GROMACS .gro file of C-alpha atoms in nm:
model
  395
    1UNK     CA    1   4.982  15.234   8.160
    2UNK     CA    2   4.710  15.004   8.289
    3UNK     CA    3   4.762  14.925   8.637
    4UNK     CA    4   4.574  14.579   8.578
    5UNK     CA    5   4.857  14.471   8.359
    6UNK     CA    6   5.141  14.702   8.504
    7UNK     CA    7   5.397  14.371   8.652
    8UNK     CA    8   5.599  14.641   8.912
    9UNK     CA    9   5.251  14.664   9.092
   10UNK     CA   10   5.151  14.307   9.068
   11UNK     CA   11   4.748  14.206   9.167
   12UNK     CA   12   4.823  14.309   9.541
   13UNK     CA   13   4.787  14.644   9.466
   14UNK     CA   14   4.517  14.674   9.254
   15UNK     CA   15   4.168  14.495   9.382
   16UNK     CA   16   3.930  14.630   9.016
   17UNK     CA   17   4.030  14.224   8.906
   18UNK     CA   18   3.853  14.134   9.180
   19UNK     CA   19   3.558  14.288   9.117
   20UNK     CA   20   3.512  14.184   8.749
   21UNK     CA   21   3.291  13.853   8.830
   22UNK     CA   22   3.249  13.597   9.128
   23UNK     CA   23   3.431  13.468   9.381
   24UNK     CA   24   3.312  13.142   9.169
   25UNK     CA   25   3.435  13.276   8.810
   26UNK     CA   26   3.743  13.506   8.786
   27UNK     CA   27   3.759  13.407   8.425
   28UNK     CA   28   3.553  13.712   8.310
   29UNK     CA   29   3.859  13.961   8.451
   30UNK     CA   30   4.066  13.798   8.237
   31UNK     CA   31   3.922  13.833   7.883
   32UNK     CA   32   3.765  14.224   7.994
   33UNK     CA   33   3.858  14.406   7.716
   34UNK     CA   34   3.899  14.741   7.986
   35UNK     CA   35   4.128  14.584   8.146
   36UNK     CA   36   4.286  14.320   7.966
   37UNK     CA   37   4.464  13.960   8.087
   38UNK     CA   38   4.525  13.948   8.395
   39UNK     CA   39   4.888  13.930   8.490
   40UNK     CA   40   5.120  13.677   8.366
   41UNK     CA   41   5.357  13.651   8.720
   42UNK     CA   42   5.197  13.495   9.024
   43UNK     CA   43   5.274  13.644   9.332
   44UNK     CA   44   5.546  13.510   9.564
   45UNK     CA   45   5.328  13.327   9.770
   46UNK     CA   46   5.216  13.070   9.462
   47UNK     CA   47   5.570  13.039   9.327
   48UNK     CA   48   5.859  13.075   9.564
   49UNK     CA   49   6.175  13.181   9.456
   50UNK     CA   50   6.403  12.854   9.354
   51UNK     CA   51   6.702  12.730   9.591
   52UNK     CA   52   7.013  12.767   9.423
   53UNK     CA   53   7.193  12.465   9.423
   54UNK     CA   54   7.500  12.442   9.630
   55UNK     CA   55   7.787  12.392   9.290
   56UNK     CA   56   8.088  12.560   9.214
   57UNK     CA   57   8.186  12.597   8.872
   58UNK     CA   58   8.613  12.710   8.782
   59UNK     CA   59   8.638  12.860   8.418
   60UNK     CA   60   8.838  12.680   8.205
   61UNK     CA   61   9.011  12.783   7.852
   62UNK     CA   62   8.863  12.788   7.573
   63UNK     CA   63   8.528  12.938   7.733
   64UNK     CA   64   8.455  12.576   7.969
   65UNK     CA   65   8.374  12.575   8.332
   66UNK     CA   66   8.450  12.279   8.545
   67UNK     CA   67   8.171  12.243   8.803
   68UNK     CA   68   8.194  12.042   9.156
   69UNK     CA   69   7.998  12.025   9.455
   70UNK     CA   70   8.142  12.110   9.793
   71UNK     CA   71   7.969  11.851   9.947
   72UNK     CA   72   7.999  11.507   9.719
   73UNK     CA   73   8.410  11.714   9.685
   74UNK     CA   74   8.428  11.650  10.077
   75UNK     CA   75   8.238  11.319  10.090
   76UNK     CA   76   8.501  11.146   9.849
   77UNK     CA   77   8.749  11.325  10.058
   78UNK     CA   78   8.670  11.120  10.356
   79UNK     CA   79   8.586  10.785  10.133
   80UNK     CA   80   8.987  10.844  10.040
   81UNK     CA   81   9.101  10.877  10.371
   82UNK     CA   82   8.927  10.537  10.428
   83UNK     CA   83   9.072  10.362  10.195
   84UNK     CA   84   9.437  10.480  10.304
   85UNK     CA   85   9.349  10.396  10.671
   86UNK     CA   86   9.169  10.035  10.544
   87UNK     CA   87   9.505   9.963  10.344
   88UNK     CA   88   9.708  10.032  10.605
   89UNK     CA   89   9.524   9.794  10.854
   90UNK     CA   90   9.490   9.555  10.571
   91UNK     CA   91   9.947   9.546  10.456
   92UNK     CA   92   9.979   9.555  10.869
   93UNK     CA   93   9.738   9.330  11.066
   94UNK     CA   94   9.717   8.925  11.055
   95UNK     CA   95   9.911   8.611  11.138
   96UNK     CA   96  10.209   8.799  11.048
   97UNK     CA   97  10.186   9.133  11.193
   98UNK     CA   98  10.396   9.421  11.100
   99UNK     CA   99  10.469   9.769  11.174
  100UNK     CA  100  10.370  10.045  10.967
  101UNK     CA  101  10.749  10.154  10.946
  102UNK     CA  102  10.846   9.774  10.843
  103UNK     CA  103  10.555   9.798  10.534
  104UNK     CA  104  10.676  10.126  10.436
  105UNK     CA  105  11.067  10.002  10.426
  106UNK     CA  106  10.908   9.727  10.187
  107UNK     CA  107  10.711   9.941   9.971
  108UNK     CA  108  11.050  10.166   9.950
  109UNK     CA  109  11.236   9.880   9.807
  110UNK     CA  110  11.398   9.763  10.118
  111UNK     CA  111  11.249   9.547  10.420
  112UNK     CA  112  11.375   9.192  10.521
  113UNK     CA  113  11.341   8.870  10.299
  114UNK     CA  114  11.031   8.740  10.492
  115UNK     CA  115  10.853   9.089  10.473
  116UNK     CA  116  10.868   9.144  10.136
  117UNK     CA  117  10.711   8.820  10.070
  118UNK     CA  118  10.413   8.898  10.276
  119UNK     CA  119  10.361   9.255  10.175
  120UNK     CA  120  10.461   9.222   9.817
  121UNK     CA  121  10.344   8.848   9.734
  122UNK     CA  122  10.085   8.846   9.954
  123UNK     CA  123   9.903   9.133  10.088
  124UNK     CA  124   9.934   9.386   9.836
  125UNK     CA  125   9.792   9.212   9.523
  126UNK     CA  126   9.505   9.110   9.714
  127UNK     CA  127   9.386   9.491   9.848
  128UNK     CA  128   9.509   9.609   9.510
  129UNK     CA  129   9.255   9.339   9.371
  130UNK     CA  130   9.015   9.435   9.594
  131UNK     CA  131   9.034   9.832   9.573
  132UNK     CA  132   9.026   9.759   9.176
  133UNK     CA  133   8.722   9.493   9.123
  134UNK     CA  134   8.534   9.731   9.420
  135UNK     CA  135   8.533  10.057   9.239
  136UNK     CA  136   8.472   9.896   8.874
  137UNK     CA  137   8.215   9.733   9.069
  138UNK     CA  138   8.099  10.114   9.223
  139UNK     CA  139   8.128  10.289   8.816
  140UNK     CA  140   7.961   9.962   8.672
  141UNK     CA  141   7.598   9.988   8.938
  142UNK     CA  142   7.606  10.357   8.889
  143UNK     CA  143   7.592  10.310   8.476
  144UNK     CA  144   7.288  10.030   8.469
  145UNK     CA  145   7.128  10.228   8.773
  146UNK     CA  146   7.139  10.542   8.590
  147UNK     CA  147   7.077  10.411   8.258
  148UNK     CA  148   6.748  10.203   8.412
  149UNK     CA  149   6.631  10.523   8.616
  150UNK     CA  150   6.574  10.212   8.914
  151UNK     CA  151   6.774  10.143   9.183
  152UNK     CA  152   6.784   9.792   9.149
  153UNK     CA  153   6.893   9.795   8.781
  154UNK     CA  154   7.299   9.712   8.901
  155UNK     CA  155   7.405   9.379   8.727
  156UNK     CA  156   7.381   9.154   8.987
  157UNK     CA  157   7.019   9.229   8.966
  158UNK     CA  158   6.981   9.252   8.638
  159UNK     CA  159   7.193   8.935   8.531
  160UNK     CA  160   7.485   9.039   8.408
  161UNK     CA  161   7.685   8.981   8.672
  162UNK     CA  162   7.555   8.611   8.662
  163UNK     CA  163   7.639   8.578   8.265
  164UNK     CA  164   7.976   8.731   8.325
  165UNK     CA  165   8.022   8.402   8.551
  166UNK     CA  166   7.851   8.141   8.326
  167UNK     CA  167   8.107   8.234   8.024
  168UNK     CA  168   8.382   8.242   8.306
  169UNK     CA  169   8.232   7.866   8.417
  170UNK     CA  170   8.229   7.720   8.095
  171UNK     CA  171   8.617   7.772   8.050
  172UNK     CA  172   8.689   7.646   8.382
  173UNK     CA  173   8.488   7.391   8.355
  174UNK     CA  174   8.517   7.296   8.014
  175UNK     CA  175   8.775   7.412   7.803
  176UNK     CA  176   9.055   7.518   8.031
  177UNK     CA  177   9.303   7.759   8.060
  178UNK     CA  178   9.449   8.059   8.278
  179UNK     CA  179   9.327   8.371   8.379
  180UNK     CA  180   9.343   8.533   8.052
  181UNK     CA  181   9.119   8.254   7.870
  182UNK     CA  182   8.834   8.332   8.236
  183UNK     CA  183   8.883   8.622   8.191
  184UNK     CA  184   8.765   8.635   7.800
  185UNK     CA  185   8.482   8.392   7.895
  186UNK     CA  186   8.356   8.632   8.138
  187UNK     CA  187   8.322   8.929   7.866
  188UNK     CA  188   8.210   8.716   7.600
  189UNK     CA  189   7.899   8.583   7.858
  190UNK     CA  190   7.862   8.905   8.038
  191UNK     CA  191   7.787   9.071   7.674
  192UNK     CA  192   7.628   8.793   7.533
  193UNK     CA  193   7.345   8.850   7.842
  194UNK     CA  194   7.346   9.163   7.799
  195UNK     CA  195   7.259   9.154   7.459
  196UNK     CA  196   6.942   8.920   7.511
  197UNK     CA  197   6.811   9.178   7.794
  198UNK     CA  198   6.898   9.428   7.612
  199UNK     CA  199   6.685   9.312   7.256
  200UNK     CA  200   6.390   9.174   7.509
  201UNK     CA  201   6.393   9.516   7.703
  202UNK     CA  202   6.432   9.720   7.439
  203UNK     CA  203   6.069   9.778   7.316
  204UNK     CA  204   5.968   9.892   7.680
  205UNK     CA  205   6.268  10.131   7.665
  206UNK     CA  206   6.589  10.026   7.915
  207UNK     CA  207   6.429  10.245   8.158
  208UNK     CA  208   6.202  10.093   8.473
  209UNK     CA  209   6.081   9.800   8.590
  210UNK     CA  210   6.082   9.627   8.276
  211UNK     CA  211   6.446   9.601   8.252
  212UNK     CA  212   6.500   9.469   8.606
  213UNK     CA  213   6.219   9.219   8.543
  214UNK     CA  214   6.381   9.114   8.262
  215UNK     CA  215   6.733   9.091   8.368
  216UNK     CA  216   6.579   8.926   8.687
  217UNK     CA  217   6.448   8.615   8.504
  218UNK     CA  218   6.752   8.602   8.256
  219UNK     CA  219   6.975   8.567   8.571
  220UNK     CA  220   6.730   8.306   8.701
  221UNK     CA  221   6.799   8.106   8.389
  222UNK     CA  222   7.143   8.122   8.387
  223UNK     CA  223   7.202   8.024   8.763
  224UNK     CA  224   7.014   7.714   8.642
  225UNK     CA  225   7.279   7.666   8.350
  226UNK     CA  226   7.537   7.752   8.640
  227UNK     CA  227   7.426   7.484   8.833
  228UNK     CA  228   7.426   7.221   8.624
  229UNK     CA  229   7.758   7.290   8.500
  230UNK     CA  230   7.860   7.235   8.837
  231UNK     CA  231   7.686   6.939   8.865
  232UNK     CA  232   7.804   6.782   8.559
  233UNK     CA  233   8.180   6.843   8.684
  234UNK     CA  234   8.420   6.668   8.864
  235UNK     CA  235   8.458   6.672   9.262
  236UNK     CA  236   8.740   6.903   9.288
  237UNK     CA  237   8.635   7.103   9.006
  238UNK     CA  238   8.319   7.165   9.133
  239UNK     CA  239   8.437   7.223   9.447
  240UNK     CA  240   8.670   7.497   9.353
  241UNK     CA  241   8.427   7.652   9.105
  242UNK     CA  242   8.130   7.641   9.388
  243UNK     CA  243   8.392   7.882   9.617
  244UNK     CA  244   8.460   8.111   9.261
  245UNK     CA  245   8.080   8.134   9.230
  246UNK     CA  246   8.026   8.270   9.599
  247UNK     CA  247   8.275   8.566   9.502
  248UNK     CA  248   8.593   8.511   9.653
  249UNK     CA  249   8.965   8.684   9.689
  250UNK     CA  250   9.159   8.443   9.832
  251UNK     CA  251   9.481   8.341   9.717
  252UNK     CA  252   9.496   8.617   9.500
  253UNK     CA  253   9.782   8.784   9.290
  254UNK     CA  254   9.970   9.000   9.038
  255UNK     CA  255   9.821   8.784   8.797
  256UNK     CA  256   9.509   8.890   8.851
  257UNK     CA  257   9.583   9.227   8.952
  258UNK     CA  258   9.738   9.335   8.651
  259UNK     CA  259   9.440   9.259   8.403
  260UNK     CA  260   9.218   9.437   8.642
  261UNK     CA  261   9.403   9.748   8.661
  262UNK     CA  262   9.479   9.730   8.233
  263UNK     CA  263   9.119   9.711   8.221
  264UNK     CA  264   9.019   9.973   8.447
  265UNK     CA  265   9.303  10.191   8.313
  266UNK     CA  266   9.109  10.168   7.954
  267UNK     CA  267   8.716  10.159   8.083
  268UNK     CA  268   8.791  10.460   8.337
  269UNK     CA  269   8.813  10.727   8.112
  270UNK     CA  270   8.522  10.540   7.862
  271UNK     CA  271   8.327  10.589   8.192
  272UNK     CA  272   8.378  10.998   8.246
  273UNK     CA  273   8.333  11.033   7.901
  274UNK     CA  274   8.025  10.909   7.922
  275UNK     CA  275   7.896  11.148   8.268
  276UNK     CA  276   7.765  11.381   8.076
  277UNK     CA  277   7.522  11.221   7.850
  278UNK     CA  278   7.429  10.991   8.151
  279UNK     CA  279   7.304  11.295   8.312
  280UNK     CA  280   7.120  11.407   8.051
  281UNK     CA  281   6.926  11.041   8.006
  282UNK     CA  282   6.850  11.039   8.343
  283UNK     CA  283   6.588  11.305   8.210
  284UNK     CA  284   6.416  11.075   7.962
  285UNK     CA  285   6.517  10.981   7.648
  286UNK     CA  286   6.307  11.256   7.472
  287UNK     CA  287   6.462  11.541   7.680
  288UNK     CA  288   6.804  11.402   7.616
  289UNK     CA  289   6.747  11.423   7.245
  290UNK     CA  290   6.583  11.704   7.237
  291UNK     CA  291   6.912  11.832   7.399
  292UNK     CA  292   7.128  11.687   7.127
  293UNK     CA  293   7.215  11.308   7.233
  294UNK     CA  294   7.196  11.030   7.024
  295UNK     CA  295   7.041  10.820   7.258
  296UNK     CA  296   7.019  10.476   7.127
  297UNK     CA  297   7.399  10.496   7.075
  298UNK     CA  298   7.510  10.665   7.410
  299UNK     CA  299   7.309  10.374   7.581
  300UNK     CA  300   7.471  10.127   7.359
  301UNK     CA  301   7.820  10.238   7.473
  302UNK     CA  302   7.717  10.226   7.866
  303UNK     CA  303   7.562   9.890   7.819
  304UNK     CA  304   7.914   9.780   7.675
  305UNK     CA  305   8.132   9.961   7.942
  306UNK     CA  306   7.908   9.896   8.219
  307UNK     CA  307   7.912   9.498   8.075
  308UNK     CA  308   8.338   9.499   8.038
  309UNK     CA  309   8.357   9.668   8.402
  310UNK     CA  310   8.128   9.371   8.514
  311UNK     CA  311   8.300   9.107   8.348
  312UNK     CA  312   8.640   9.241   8.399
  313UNK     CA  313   8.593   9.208   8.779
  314UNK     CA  314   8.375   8.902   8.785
  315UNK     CA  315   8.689   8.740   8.598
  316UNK     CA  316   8.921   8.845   8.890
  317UNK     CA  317   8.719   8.798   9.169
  318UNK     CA  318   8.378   8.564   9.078
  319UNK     CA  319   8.075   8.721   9.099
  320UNK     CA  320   8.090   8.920   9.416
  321UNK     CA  321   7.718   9.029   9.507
  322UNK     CA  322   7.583   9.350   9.594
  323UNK     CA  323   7.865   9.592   9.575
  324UNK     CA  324   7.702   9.740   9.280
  325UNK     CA  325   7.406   9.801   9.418
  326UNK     CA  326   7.492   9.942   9.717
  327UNK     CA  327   7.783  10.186   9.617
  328UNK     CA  328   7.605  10.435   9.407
  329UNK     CA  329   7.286  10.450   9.602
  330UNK     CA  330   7.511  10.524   9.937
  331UNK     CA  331   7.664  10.811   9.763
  332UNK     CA  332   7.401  10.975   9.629
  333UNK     CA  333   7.259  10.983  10.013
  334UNK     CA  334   7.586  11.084  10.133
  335UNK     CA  335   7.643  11.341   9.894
  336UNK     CA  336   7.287  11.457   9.857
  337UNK     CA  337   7.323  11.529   9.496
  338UNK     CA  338   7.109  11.440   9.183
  339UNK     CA  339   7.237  11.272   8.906
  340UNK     CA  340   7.512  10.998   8.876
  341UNK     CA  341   7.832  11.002   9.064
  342UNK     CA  342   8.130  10.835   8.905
  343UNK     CA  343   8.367  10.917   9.126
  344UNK     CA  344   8.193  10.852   9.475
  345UNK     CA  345   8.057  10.536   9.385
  346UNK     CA  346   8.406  10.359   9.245
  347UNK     CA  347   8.599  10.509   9.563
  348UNK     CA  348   8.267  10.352   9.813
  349UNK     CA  349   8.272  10.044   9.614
  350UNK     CA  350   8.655   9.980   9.634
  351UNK     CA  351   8.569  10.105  10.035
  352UNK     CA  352   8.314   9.823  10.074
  353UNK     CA  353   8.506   9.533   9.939
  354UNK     CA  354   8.813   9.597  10.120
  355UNK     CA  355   8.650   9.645  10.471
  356UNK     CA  356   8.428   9.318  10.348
  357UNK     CA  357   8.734   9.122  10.242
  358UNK     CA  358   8.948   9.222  10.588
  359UNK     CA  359   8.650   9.107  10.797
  360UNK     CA  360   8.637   8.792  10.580
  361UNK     CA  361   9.023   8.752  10.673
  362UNK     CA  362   8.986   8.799  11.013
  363UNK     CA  363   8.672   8.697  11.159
  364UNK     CA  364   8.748   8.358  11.179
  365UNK     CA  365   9.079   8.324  11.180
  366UNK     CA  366   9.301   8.116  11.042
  367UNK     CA  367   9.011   8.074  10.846
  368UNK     CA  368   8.966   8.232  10.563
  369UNK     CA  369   8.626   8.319  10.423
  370UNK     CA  370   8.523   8.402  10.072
  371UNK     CA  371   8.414   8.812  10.040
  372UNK     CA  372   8.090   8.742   9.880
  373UNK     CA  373   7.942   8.566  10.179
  374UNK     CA  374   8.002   8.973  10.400
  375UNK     CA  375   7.870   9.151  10.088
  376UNK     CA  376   7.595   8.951  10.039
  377UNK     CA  377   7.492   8.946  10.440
  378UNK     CA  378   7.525   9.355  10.398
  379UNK     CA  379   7.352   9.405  10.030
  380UNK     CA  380   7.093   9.122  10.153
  381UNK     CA  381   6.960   9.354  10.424
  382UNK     CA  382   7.013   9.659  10.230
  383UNK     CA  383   6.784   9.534   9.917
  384UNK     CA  384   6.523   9.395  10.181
  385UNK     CA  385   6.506   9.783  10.298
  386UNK     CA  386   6.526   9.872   9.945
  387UNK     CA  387   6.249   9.698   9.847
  388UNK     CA  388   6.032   9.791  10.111
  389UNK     CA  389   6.073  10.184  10.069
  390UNK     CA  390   5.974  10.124   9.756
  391UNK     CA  391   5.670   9.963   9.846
  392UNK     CA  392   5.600  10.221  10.102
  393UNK     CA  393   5.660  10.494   9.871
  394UNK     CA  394   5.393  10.329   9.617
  395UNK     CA  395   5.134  10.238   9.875
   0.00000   0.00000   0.00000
């Protein structure tokens, strides 16, 4: 065998390539008919060996492996533990204090008259509401970031959030009716926006800037439609709908718990299903169909579940700002994976608006202030730094 060509050996060993032309022109050793092409594998020092990526993968009948990562596994771990120790300080601290013993008597059925009535009537529906609209808030940014390849396409950016609110608007404001009636507003707006960025993004592809800028001046628009619906209201109508509009969770209850968790109950699973050809658009759309997904109809069904996530919470809670953009972005950091992270981002997001909404409950007590006013102080400064990575990256 040819040493020139002999891959155990490698170039290393064997210096007659070398000596075929100039220092200038090494093509000539490759197309020497004496000693043919020159070898195919470069040595170690040109291509290092590739890391292997820190996931776990547990077989699974039927031939299936279920794969995790230790470190996003441990990182939700700890978001959990959050949430059990926020909900705790949430059913025991305020006007009303109680111990942890007196919330767990209620929550076993027993208690006193006057704490049941502030753990079950009061407190509870209101974290449950806010643990709820925070993580379909988390699944919803992680969808439209993913799906955009940006990571400012979450629908407060984008506008959906803001269409989810006009529909909810115009039956407050107009037509009337309970939280059922809002809360079919908010999906009918929320996909009738997305619809228009969708069609006027859609020739540019949904991925990029062009889908942000669009969604940016679509929300521009309808804030301007917002506002004069406001303005063509009543006093106490458009006083109440003004504190709706900022993204609020006061004086919230089962009523509006119970929608929220039907809804996430059903969009949930649509959401998992959907992991795995999310990760394989985050490629590019030709890579993804080359690998067997029907794109334009994968990203039609995360448009509509990331839209019914959106308008499902903006219905219980008004359009609270930022959560969506923040959530998924935070996990990937924390977790230091690639790729979307359904999981992470709904637990973070339900993290984030039930530390925001406690602050709002007691940093000015008695006072009570709306949630969106703390997430929008937090994803304010967040997008500013955003924003300016990105312009340091592209400098």
């Amino acid at each position: 065998m040819n040493a020139a060509t002999d891959p155990a050996t490698g170039p290393a060993t064997d210096p007659a390539p070398a000596a075929t032309g100039p220092a200038t022109a090494p093509a000539p050793a490759a197309t020497d008919p004496a000693t043919g092409p020159a070898p195919a594998v470069p040595g170690p020092a040109t291509a290092p060996a590739p890391a292997v990526l820190p996931i776990r993968a547990v077989p699974l009948p039927g031939g299936r492996s279920l794969r995790w990562h230790p470190r996003a596994a441990l990182v939700s771990g700890l978001l959990l533990l959050a949430l059990l120790g926020t909900a705790a300080w949430t059913l025991t601290a305020g006007d009303y204090p109680l111990p942890v013993r007196d919330v767990l008597d209620v929550l076993g059925g027993g208690g006193r008259r006057a704490d049941r009535y502030i753990v079950m009537d009061v407190r509870l529906p209101r974290l449950l509401t806010a643990l709820l609209v925070g993580a379909a808030l988390g699944l919803a940014g992680t969808l439209f970031q993913t799906l955009a390849r940006n990571p400012l396409g979450s629908p407060d950016v984008i506008g959906f959030t803001v269409g989810s609110a006009t529909g909810a608007l115009t039956v407050i404001l107009l037509i009337g009716g309970g939280a059922a009636t809002v809360a079919g507003g908010a999906v009918a707006g929320g996909l009738a926006t997305s619809l228009l960025v969708y069609l006027l993004a859609r020739r540019g592809g949904t991925q990029g800037y062009r889908l942000v800028l669009v969604g940016i001046g679509v929300s521009s628009l309808l804030s301007s439609l917002n506002a004069y619906l406001i303005a063509r209201a009543s006093f106490s109508d458009a006083q109440s709908a003004a504190v709706w509009l900022t993204g609020s969770l006061n004086a919230r209850g089962w009523e509006h718990c119970t929608p929220m968790a039907l809804a996430l109950l059903v969009l949930l699973p649509a959401a998992v299903l959907l992991g795995r050809p999310l990760r394989m658009l985050e490629l590019g759309d030709d890579t993804a169909a080359a690998l067997g997904v029907r794109t334009e109809a994968v990203q039609l069904r995360l448009v509509l579940t990331g839209v019914a996530l959106t308008a499902a919470a903006t219905a219980a809670a008004g359009p609270v700002p930022f959560v969506a953009l923040i959530a998924p972005q935070a996990v990937r950091r924390l977790t230091r994976t690639s790729g979307p992270n359904l999981l992470g981002s709904a637990l973070l997001g339900a993290l984030l608006l039930a530390l925001s909404d406690l602050a709002a409950q007691r940093l000015l007590a008695p006072t009570q202030l709306p949630v969106g006013i703390l997430t929008g102080v937090v994803g304010g400064g967040y997008l500013v730094w955003l924003i300016a990575r990105q312009w340091r990256r592209t400098a």
